[in-house]
Coordinates of C-alpha atoms in Angstrom, one line a residue:
X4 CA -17.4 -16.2 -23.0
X5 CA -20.5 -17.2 -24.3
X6 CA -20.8 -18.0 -28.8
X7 CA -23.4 -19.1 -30.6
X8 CA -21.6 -21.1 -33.1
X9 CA -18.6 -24.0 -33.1
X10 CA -17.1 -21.7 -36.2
X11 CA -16.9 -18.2 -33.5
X12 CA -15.2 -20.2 -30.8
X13 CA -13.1 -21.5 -33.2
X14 CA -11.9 -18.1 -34.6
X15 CA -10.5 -16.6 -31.0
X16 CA -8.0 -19.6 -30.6
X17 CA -8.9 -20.1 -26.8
X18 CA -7.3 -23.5 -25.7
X19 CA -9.2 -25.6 -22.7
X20 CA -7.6 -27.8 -21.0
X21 CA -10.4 -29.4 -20.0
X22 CA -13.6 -30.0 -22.0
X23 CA -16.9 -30.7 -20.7
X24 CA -20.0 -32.1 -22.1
X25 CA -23.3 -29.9 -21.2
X26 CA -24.4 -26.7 -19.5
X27 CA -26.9 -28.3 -16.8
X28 CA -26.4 -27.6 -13.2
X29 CA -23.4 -30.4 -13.0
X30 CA -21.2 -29.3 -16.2
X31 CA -22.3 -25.4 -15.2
X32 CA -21.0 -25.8 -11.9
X33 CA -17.6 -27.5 -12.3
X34 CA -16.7 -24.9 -15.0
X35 CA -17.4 -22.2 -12.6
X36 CA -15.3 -23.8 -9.8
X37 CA -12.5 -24.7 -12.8
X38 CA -12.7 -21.1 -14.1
X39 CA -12.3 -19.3 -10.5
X40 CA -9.2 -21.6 -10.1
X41 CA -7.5 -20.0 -13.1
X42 CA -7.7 -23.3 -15.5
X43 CA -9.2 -22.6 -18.8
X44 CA -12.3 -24.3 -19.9
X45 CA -14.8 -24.8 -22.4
X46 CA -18.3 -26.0 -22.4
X47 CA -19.6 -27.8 -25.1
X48 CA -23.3 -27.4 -25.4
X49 CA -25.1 -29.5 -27.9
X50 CA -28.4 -26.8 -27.6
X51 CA -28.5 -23.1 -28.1
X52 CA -29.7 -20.4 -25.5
X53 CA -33.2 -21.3 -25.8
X54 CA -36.1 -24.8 -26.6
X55 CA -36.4 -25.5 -29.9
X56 CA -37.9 -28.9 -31.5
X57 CA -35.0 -29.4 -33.9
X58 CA -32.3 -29.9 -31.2
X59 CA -35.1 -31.7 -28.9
X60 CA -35.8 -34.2 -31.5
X61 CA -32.1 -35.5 -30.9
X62 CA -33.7 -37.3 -27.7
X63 CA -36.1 -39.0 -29.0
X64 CA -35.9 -42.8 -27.6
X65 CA -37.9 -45.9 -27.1
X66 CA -38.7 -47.4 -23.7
X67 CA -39.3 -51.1 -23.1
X68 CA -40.8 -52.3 -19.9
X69 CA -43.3 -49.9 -17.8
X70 CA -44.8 -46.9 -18.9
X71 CA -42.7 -44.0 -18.8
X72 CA -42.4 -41.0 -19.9
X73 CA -41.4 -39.8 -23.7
X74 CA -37.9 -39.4 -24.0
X75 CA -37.7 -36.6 -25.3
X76 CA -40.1 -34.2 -23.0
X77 CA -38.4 -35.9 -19.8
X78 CA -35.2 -34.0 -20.4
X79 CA -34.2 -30.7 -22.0
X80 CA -31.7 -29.8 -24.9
X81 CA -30.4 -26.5 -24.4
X82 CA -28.0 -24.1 -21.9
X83 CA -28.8 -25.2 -18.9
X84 CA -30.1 -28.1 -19.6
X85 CA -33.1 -29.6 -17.7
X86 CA -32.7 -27.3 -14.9
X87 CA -34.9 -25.4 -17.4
X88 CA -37.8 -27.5 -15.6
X89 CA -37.2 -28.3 -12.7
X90 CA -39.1 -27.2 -10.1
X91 CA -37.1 -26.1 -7.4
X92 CA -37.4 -29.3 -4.4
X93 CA -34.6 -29.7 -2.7
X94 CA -32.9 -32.1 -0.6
X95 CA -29.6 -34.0 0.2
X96 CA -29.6 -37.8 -0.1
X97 CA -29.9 -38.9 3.9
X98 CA -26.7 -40.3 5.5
X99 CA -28.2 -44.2 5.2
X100 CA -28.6 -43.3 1.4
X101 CA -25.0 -43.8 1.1
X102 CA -24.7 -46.9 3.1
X103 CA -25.3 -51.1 1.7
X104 CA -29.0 -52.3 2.8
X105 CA -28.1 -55.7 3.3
X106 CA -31.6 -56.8 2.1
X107 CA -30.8 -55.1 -1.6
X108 CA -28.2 -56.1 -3.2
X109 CA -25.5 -53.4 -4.9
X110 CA -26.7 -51.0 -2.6
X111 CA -23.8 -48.3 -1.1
X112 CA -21.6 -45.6 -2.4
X113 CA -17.5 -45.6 -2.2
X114 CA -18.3 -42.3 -0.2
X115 CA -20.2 -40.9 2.7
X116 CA -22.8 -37.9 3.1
X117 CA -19.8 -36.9 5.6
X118 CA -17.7 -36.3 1.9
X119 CA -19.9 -33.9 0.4
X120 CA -21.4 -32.2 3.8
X121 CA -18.3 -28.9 3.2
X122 CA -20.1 -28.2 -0.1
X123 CA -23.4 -27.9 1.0
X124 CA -22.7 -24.3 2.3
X125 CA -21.8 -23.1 -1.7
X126 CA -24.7 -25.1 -2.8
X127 CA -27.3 -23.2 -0.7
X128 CA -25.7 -20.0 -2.7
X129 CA -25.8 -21.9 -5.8
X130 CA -29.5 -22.7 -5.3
X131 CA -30.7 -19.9 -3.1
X132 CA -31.6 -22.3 -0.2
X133 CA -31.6 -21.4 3.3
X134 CA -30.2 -23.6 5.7
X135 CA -31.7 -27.2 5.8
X136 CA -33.3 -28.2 9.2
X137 CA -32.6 -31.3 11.3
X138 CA -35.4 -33.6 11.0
X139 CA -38.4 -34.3 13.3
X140 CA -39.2 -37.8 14.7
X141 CA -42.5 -38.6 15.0
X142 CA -42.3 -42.0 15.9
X143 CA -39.7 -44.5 16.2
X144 CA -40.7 -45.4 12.5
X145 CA -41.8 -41.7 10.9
X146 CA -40.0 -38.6 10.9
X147 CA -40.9 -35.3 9.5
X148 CA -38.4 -34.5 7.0
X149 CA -37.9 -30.8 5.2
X150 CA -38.2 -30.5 1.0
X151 CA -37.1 -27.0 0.4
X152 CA -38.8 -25.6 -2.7
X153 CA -36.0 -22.9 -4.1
X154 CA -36.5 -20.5 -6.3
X155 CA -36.0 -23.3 -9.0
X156 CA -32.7 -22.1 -10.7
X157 CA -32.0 -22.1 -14.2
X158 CA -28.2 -22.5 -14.9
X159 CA -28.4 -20.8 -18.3
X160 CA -29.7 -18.0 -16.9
X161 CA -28.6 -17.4 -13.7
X162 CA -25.1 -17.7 -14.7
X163 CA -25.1 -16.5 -18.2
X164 CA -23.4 -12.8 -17.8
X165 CA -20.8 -14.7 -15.5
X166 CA -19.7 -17.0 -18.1
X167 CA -20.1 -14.8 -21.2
X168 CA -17.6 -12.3 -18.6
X169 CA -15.1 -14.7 -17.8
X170 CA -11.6 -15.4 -19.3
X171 CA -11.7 -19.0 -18.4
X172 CA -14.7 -20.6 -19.4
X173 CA -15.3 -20.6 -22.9
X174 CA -19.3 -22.0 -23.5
X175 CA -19.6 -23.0 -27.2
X176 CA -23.9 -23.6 -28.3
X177 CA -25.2 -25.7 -31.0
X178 CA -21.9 -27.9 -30.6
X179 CA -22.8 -31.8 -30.1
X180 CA -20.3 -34.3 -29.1
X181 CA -21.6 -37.0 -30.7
X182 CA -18.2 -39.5 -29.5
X183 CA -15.5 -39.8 -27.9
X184 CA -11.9 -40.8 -29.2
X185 CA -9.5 -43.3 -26.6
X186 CA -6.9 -45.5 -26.6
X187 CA -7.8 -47.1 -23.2
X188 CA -6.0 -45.5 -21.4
X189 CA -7.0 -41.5 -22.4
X190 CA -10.2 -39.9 -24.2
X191 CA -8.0 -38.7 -26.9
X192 CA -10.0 -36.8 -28.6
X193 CA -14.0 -35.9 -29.4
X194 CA -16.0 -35.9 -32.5
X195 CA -18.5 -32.7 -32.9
X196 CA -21.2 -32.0 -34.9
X197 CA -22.5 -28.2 -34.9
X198 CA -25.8 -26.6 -36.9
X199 CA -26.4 -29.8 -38.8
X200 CA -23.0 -30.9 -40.1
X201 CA -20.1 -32.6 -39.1
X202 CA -17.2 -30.0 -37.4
X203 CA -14.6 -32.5 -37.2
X204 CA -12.8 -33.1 -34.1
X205 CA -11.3 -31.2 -31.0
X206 CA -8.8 -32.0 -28.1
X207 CA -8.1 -31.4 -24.7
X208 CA -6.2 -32.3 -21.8
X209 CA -9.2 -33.6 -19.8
X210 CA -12.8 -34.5 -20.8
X211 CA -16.1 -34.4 -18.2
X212 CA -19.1 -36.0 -19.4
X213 CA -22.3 -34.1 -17.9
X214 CA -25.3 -34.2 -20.7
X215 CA -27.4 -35.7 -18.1
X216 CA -28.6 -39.1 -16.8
X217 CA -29.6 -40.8 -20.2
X218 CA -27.4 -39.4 -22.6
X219 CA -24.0 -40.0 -20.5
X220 CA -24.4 -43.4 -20.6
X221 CA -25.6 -43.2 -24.5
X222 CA -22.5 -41.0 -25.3
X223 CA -20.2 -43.2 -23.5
X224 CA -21.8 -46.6 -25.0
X225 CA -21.2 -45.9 -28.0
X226 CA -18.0 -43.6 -27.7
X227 CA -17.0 -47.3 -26.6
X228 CA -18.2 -48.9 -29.4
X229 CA -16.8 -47.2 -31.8
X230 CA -13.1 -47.3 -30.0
X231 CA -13.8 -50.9 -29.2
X232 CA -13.4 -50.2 -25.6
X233 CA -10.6 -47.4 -25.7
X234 CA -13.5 -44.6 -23.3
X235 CA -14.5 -47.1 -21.1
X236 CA -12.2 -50.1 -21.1
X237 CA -14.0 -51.8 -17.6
X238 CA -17.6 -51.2 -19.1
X239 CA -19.2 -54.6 -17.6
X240 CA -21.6 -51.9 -15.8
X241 CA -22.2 -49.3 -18.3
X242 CA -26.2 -48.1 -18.8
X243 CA -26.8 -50.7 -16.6
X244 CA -28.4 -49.7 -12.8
X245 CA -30.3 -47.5 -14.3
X246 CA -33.0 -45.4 -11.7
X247 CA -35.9 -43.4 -11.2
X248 CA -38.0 -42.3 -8.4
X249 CA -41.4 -44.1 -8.5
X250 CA -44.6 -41.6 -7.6
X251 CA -48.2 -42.2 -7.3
X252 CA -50.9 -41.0 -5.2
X253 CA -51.4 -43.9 -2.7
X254 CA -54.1 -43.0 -0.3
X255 CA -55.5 -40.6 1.5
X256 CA -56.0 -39.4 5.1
X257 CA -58.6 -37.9 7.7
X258 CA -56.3 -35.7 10.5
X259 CA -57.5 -34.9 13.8
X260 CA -55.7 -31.5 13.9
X261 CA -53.7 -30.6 10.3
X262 CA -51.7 -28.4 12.5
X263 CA -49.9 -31.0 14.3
X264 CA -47.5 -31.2 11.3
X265 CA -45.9 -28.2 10.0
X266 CA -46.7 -27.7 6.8
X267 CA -44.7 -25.6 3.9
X268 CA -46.1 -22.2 2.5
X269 CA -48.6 -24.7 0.3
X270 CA -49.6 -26.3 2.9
X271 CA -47.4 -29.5 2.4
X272 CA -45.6 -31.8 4.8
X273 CA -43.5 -34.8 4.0
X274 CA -42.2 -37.5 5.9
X275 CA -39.8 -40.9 5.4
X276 CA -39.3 -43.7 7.4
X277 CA -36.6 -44.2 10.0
X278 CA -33.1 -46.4 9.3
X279 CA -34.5 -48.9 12.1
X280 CA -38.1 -49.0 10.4
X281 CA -36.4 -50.0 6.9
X282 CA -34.4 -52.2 8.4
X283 CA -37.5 -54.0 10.3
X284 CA -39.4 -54.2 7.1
X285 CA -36.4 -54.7 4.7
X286 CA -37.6 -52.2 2.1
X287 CA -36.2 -49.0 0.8
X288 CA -36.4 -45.0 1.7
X289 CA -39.7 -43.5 0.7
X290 CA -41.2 -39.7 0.9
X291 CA -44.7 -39.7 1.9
X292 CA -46.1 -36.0 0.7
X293 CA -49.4 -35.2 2.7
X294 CA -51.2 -32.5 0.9
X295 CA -54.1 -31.2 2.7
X296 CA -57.3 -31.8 0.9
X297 CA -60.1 -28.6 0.4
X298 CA -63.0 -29.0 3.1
X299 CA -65.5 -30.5 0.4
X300 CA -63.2 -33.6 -0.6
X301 CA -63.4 -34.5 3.5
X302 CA -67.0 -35.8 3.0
X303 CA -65.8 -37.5 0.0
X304 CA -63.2 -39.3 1.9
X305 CA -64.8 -39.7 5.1
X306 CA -67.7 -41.5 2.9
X307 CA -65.0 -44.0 1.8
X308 CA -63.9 -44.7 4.8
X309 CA -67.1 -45.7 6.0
X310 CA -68.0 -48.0 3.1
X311 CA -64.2 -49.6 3.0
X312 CA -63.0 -49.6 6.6
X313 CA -66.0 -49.7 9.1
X314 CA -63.4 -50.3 12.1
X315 CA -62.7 -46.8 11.6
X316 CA -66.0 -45.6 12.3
X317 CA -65.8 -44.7 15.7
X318 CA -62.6 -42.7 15.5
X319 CA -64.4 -40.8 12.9
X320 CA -67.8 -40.3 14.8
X321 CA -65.8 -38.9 17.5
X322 CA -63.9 -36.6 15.4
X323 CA -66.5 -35.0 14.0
X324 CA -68.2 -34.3 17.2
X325 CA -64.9 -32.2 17.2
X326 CA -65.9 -30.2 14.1
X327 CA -63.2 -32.0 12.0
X328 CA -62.1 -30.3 8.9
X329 CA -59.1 -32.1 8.0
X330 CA -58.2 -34.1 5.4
X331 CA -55.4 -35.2 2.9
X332 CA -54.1 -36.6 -0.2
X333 CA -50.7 -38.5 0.5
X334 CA -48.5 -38.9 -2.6
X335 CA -45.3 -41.7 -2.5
X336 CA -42.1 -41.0 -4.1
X337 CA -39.8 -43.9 -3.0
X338 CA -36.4 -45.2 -3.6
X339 CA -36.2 -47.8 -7.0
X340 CA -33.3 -50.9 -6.1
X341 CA -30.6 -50.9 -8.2
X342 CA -30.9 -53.4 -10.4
X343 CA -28.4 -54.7 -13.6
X344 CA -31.9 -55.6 -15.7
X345 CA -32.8 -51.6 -15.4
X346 CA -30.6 -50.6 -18.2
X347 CA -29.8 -47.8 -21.1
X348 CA -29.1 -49.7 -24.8
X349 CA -27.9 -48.2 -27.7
X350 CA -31.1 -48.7 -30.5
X351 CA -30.0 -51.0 -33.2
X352 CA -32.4 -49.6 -35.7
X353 CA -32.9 -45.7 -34.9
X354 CA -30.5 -43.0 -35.4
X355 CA -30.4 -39.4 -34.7
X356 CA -29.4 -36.9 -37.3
X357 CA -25.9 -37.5 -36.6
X358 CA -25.8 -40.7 -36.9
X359 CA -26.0 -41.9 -33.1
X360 CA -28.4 -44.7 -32.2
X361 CA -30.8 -43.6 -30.1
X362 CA -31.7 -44.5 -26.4
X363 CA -33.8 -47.8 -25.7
X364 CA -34.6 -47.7 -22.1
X365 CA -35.1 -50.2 -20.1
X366 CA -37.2 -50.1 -17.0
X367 CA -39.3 -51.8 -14.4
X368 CA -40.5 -51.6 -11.3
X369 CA -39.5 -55.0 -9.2
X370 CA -41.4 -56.1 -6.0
X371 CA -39.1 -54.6 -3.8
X372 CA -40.6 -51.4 -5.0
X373 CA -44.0 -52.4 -4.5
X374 CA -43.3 -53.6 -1.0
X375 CA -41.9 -50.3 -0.1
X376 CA -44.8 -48.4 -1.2
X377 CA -47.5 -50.8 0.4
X378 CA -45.7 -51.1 3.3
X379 CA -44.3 -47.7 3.7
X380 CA -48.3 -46.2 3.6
X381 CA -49.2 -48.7 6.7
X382 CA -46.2 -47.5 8.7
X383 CA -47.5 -44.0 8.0
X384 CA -51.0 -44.8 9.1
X385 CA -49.5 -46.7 12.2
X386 CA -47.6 -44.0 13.4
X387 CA -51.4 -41.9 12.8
X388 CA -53.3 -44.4 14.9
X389 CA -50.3 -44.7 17.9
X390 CA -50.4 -40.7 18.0
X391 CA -53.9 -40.5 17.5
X392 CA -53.3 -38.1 14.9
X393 CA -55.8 -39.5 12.6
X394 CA -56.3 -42.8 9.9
X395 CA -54.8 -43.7 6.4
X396 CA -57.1 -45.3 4.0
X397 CA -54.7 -47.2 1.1
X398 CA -55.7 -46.5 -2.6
X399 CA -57.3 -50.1 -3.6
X400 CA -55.6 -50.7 -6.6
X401 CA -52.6 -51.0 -4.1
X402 CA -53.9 -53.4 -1.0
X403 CA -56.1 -55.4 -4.0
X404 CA -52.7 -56.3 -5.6
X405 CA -53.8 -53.9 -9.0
X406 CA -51.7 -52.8 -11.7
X407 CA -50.4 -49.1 -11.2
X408 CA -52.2 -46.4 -12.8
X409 CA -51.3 -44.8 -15.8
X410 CA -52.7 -41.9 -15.6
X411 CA -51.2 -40.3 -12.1
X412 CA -47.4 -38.8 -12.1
X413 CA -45.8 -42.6 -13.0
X414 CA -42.1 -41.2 -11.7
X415 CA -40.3 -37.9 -10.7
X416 CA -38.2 -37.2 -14.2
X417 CA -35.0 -37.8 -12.0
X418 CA -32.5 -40.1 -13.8
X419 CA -29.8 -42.0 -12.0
X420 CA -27.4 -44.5 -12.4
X421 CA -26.1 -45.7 -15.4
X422 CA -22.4 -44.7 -14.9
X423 CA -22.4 -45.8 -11.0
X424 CA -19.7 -44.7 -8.7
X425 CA -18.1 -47.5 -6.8
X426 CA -14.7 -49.5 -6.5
X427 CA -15.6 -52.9 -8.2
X428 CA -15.0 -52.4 -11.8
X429 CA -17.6 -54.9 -12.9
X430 CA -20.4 -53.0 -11.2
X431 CA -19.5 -49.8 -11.5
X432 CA -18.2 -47.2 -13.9
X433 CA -16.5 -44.6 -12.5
X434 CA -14.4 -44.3 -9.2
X435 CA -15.0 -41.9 -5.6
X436 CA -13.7 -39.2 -7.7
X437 CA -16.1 -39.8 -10.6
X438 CA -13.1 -40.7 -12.8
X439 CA -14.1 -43.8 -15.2
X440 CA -12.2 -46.8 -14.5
X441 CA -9.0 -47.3 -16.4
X442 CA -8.7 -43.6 -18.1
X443 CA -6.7 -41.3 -16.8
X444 CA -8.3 -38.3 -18.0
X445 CA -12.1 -38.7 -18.9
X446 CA -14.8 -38.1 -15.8
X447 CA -18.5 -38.0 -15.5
X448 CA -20.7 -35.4 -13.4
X449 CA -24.5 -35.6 -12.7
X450 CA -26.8 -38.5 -11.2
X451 CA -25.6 -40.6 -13.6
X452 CA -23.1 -42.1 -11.0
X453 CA -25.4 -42.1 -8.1
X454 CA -24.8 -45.8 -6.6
X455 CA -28.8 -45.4 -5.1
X456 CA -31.5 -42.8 -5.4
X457 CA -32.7 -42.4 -1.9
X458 CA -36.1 -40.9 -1.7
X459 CA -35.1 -36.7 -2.3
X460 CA -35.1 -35.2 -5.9
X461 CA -31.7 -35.6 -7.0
X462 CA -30.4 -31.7 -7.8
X463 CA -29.1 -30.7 -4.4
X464 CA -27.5 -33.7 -4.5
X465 CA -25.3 -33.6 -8.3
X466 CA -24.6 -30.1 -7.6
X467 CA -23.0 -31.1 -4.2
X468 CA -21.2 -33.9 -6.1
X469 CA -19.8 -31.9 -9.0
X470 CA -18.6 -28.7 -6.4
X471 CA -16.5 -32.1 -5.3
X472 CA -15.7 -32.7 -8.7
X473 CA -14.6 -29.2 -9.7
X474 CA -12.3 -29.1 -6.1
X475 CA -10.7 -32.1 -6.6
X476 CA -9.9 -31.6 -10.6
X477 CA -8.5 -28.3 -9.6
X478 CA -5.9 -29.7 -7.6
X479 CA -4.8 -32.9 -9.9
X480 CA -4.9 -30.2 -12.5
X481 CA -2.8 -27.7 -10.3
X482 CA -4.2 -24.3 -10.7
X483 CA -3.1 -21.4 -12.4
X484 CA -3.4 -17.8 -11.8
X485 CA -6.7 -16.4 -10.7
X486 CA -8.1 -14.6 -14.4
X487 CA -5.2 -16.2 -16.5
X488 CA -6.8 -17.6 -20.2
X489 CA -5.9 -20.5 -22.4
X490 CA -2.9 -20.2 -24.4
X491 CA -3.7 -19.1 -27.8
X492 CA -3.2 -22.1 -29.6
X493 CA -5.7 -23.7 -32.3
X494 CA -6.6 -27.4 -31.4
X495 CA -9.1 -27.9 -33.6
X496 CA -8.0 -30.0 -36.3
X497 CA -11.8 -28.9 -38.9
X498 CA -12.3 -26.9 -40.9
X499 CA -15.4 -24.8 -39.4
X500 CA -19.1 -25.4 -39.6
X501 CA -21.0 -23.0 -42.4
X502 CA -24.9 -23.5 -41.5
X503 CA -26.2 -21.2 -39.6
X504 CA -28.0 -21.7 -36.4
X505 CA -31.5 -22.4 -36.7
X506 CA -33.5 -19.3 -35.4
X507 CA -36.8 -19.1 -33.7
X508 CA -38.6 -21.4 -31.6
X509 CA -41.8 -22.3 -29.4
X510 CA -41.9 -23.4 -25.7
X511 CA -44.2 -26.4 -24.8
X512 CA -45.5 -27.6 -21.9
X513 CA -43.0 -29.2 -20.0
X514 CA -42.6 -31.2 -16.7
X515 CA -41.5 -30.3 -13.5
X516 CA -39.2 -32.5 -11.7

C-alpha cells in the first residue's frame, strides 16, 4: 500500500510492527524481505513519488574542511531515495575490505564478506546483475577487477506496484521523522511532521533508521539530544568516521596494445592493487579506471611525455614504429581512513523547516589518502613497464606535491560511516546485526555503518547488508503468516495533518554516483 498523505494511512488503521525510516535501496529492501515474511510494516518516507525543491531544501547543510559537494544535490529526497541517481556500478566490498590494516587504525568490520556472500544471489535479482567474475591478476601487485554497470535501479519505481499491492508493507509519502523518542533502553516512540506541519507522534514495536548516510547520523544526533541519550545511550562514536570515496583524474597512459585488457561495453577497464601490494606500501584499496582516450588526444599525450619524461622516449619511438594508437585517461577512486576528526555535527545556528539543525559536515582528506593515490598510480605504471604493456605519466599537480583540483569529480557521492558497525561501544554505533548499542529495538540500514569504504561504490554492498538485516529481523521478530496484515488498531496518538501535498515540480541536473 502506497498513500500520499500521513492523514490516508492514518485513516485504514493498519498497525506496523516495525517502522522504518526511508524508501532508498536499504529501507526498500528490508520492507520487502519483512513483508514476504508475513510481519507488517510501514515505510515512512519524508518525500513524495517524485523531486521537488521544497522537500530538497530540507538537506541543505554546510561543509567545513575540503571542497565538497552541496548538500543538498549530493543526495535525493523522495521514494527511492538517491537510488534516483545512481548510476548503476556495481561491486561488493573485497574480502580484505572487511579485515584491520594494521597500518590504519579503526580499520575492520565485526563481520566477514563470507557473512553476506548467501545474499549476493537475491541482490543480482534485486539489481539486475549477472554473475560477478573472479578477478584477473596482472601482476603480483595489479589485478583486473570487474565494475558491473546495471541497469541503474530506481527503488521507487521498480518496486512501486509491489508495495502499493501488498498487505504488509504500508509506505506513507510526505511523512518526515524529524526524532526519535527513548528511554535508553527502547525508541519509544517518533515524532512526524507531514505537508508542512507537525502530525504528532506514532509507535511501533521496532524502528530501522535508513534515510541515508548523512541524515542517519543527523536523525539519531539529535533524536539523542533531545532524549538526553535515551536513542543512542553509547553515542561516543556517533557522526563520527564519517567517509567518502576520493576521485580525480590522476594521469594518463600510452598502451602498447589496448586490447590486452578487457574492456567494458564503453571501453573501460579497472584495476586495484593486491592485499600483499597494500600491505608493502602500507596504504589503502584504490580503483584505477583506464578509459581509452580518442586517437587525437594520443599526440597530445605522447607530446607530454616527451617534454616531462624523456627516459620514456625510446619506448615510445619504438611503439610508434608499431603504428600505436593507444592511449588513456586513468581516473583514481580510492579508499578514505576512517578517521574520528571526519565527522557529521548538528548546526548550531541553521534549522530546517521543522525545526532540525541542519548537517555541518566535516571532511578532509589526510595524508594517508594522498599516499594511496600517488603511490597507487606508480604501482599501476610498474606493473605497465614489467609487462611491457605500456607507460603512466602522473598528473603534476600530484608528483609536484599540488593542491587537488577543484574542478574534476572531487569524490563519488557515496557516504559511509557515521553509525559504524563494530563491538567496541566507544567506536562504534551499532552491533554485527546493525542494532545500536544499548536499545533493544531501534536498528540502522545503509552505508552508514560501514566500518571502511573499500574502493567499490557502495550500493551492491548496503543492499547485501540490509537482505541481512531483513533475515535476521524476521526471525527475532518470529514471522507470521505469508499475506497476514496488521491488526487494525490505531497507534497514532495526532490528530491528522490538513495541508495538502505540494503538487508539481522540476527535475535538475543531478549527479551520478
Amino acid at each position: 500500500m502506497i498513500f500520499d498523505s500521513y492523514e490516508a494511512f492514518r485513516a485504514v488503521n493498519f498497525t506496523a510492527k516495525v517502522c522504518i525510516l526511508g524508501s532508498g535501496p536499504a529501507g526498500t529492501t528490508i520492507a520487502r524481505k519483512l513483508g514476504v515474511a508475513g510481519i507488517p510494516v510501514v515505510v515512512l518516507e519524508a518525500g513524495s513519488r517524485e523531486f521537488s525543491d521544497d522537500s530538497q531544501d530540507f538537506y541543505r547543510g554546510a561543509t567545513v574542511g575540503d571542497p565538497y559537494f552541496d548538500l543538498d544535490i549530493t543526495r535525493l529526497r523522495f521514494m527511492g531515495g538517491s537510488s534516483n541517481h545512481w548510476a548503476g556500478w556495481c561491486r561488493v566490498l573485497d574480502s580484505q575490505d572487511f579485515e584491520p590494516k594494521a597500518w590504519a587504525p579503526d580499520t575492520g568490520w565485526p563481520i566477514s564478506r563470507a557473512d553476506i556472500e548467501p545474499y549476493l544471489p537475491e541482490v543480482h535479482d534485486i539489481l539486475e546483475l549477472p554473475d560477478f567474475r573472479p578477478d584477473v591478476p596482472i601482476s603480483d601487485d595489479i589485478r583486473w577487477v570487474q565494475l558491473i554497470k546495471s541497469p541503474a535501479v530506481r527503488f521507487g519505481e521498480k518496486f512501486a506496484d509491489e508495495l502499493d499491492k501488498s498487505r504488509n508493507v504500508a509506505v506513507v509519502l510526505n511523512t518526515y521523522a524529524t526524532e526519535l523518542a527513548g528511554d535508553g533502553k527502547r525508541v519509544t516512540g517518533a515524532k512526524l511532521w507531514s505537508n508542512g506541519q507537525d502530525a504528532g507522534s506514532f509507535t511501533a514495536d521496532y524502528f530501522i533508521v535508513c534515510t541515508g548516510g548523512l541524515e542517519n547520523s543527523r536523525l539519531l544526533l539529535w533524536s539523542n539530544q533531545r532524549s538526553n541519550g535515551g536513542v543512542v545511550p553509547k553515542a561516543t562514536a556517533l557522526g563520527s568516521y564519517w567517509m567518502e570515496h576520493p576521485t580525480f583524474e590522476g594521469g594518463n597512459a600510452i598502451l602498447a596494445d589496448y586490447s590486452a585488457f578487457e574492456v567494458d561495453a564503453t571501453n573501460e577497464a579497472f584495476f586495484s592493487p593486491t592485499l600483499a601490494a597494500m600491505e608493502r606500501l602500507e596504504i589503502m584499496n584504490f580503483g584505477i579506471r583506464l578509459i581509452e582516450t580518442p586517437y587525437p588526444g594520443v599526440k597530445r599525450v605522447i607530446a607530454d611525455l616527451a617534454c616531462t619524461a624523456p627516459e620514456m622516449a625510446e619506448w615510445v619511438s619504438y611503439q610508434l614504429s608499431q603504428d600505436l594508437r593507444c592511449a588513456a585517461q586513468l581516473y583514481v577512486t580510492w579508499e578514505q581512513a576512517p578517521l574520528a576528526s571526519n565527522r557529521i555535527q548538528l548546526s548550531k545556528a541553521d534549522v530546517d523547516h521543522a525545526g532540525v539543525p541542519r548537517i555541518e559536515l566535516h571532511w578532509k582528506k589526510s595524508e594517508l589518502e594522498r599516499r594511496t593515490l600517488l603511490e597507487g598510480l606508480r604501482l599501476f605504471g610498474t606493473t605497465l613497464v614489467q609487462k611491457d604493456l605500456g607507460r603512466v605519466r602522473i598528473a603534476d599537480w600530484l608528483t609536484n606535491g599540488g593542491d587537488y583540483p577543484t574542478n574534476e569529480e572531487l569524490a563519488g557521492h557515496h557516504h559511509m560511516g557515521g553509525t559504524r558497525m563494530g563491538t567496541d561501544v566507544i567506536k562504534s554505533v551499532v552491533d554485527a546485526n546493525s542494532k545500536v548499542h544499548g536499545m533493544d529495538n531501534l536498528y540502522v540500514g545503509g552505508s552508514s555503518v560501514f566500518c571502511t569504504s573499500g574502493e567499490c561504490n557502495p550500493t551492491t554492498t548496503i543492499v547485501a547488508l540490509a537482505c541481512r538485516l531483513g533475515d535476521h529481523l524476521s526471525k527475532v521478530i518470529g514471522v507470521q503468516k505469508a499475506g497476514s496484515a496488521g491488526r487494525p488498531r490505531d497507534r497514532h496518538r495526532s490528530p491528522p495533518p490538513t495541508t495538502p501535498a505540494p503538487v508539481g515540480y522540476e527535475r535538475p541536473s543531478l549527479p551520478s554516483v
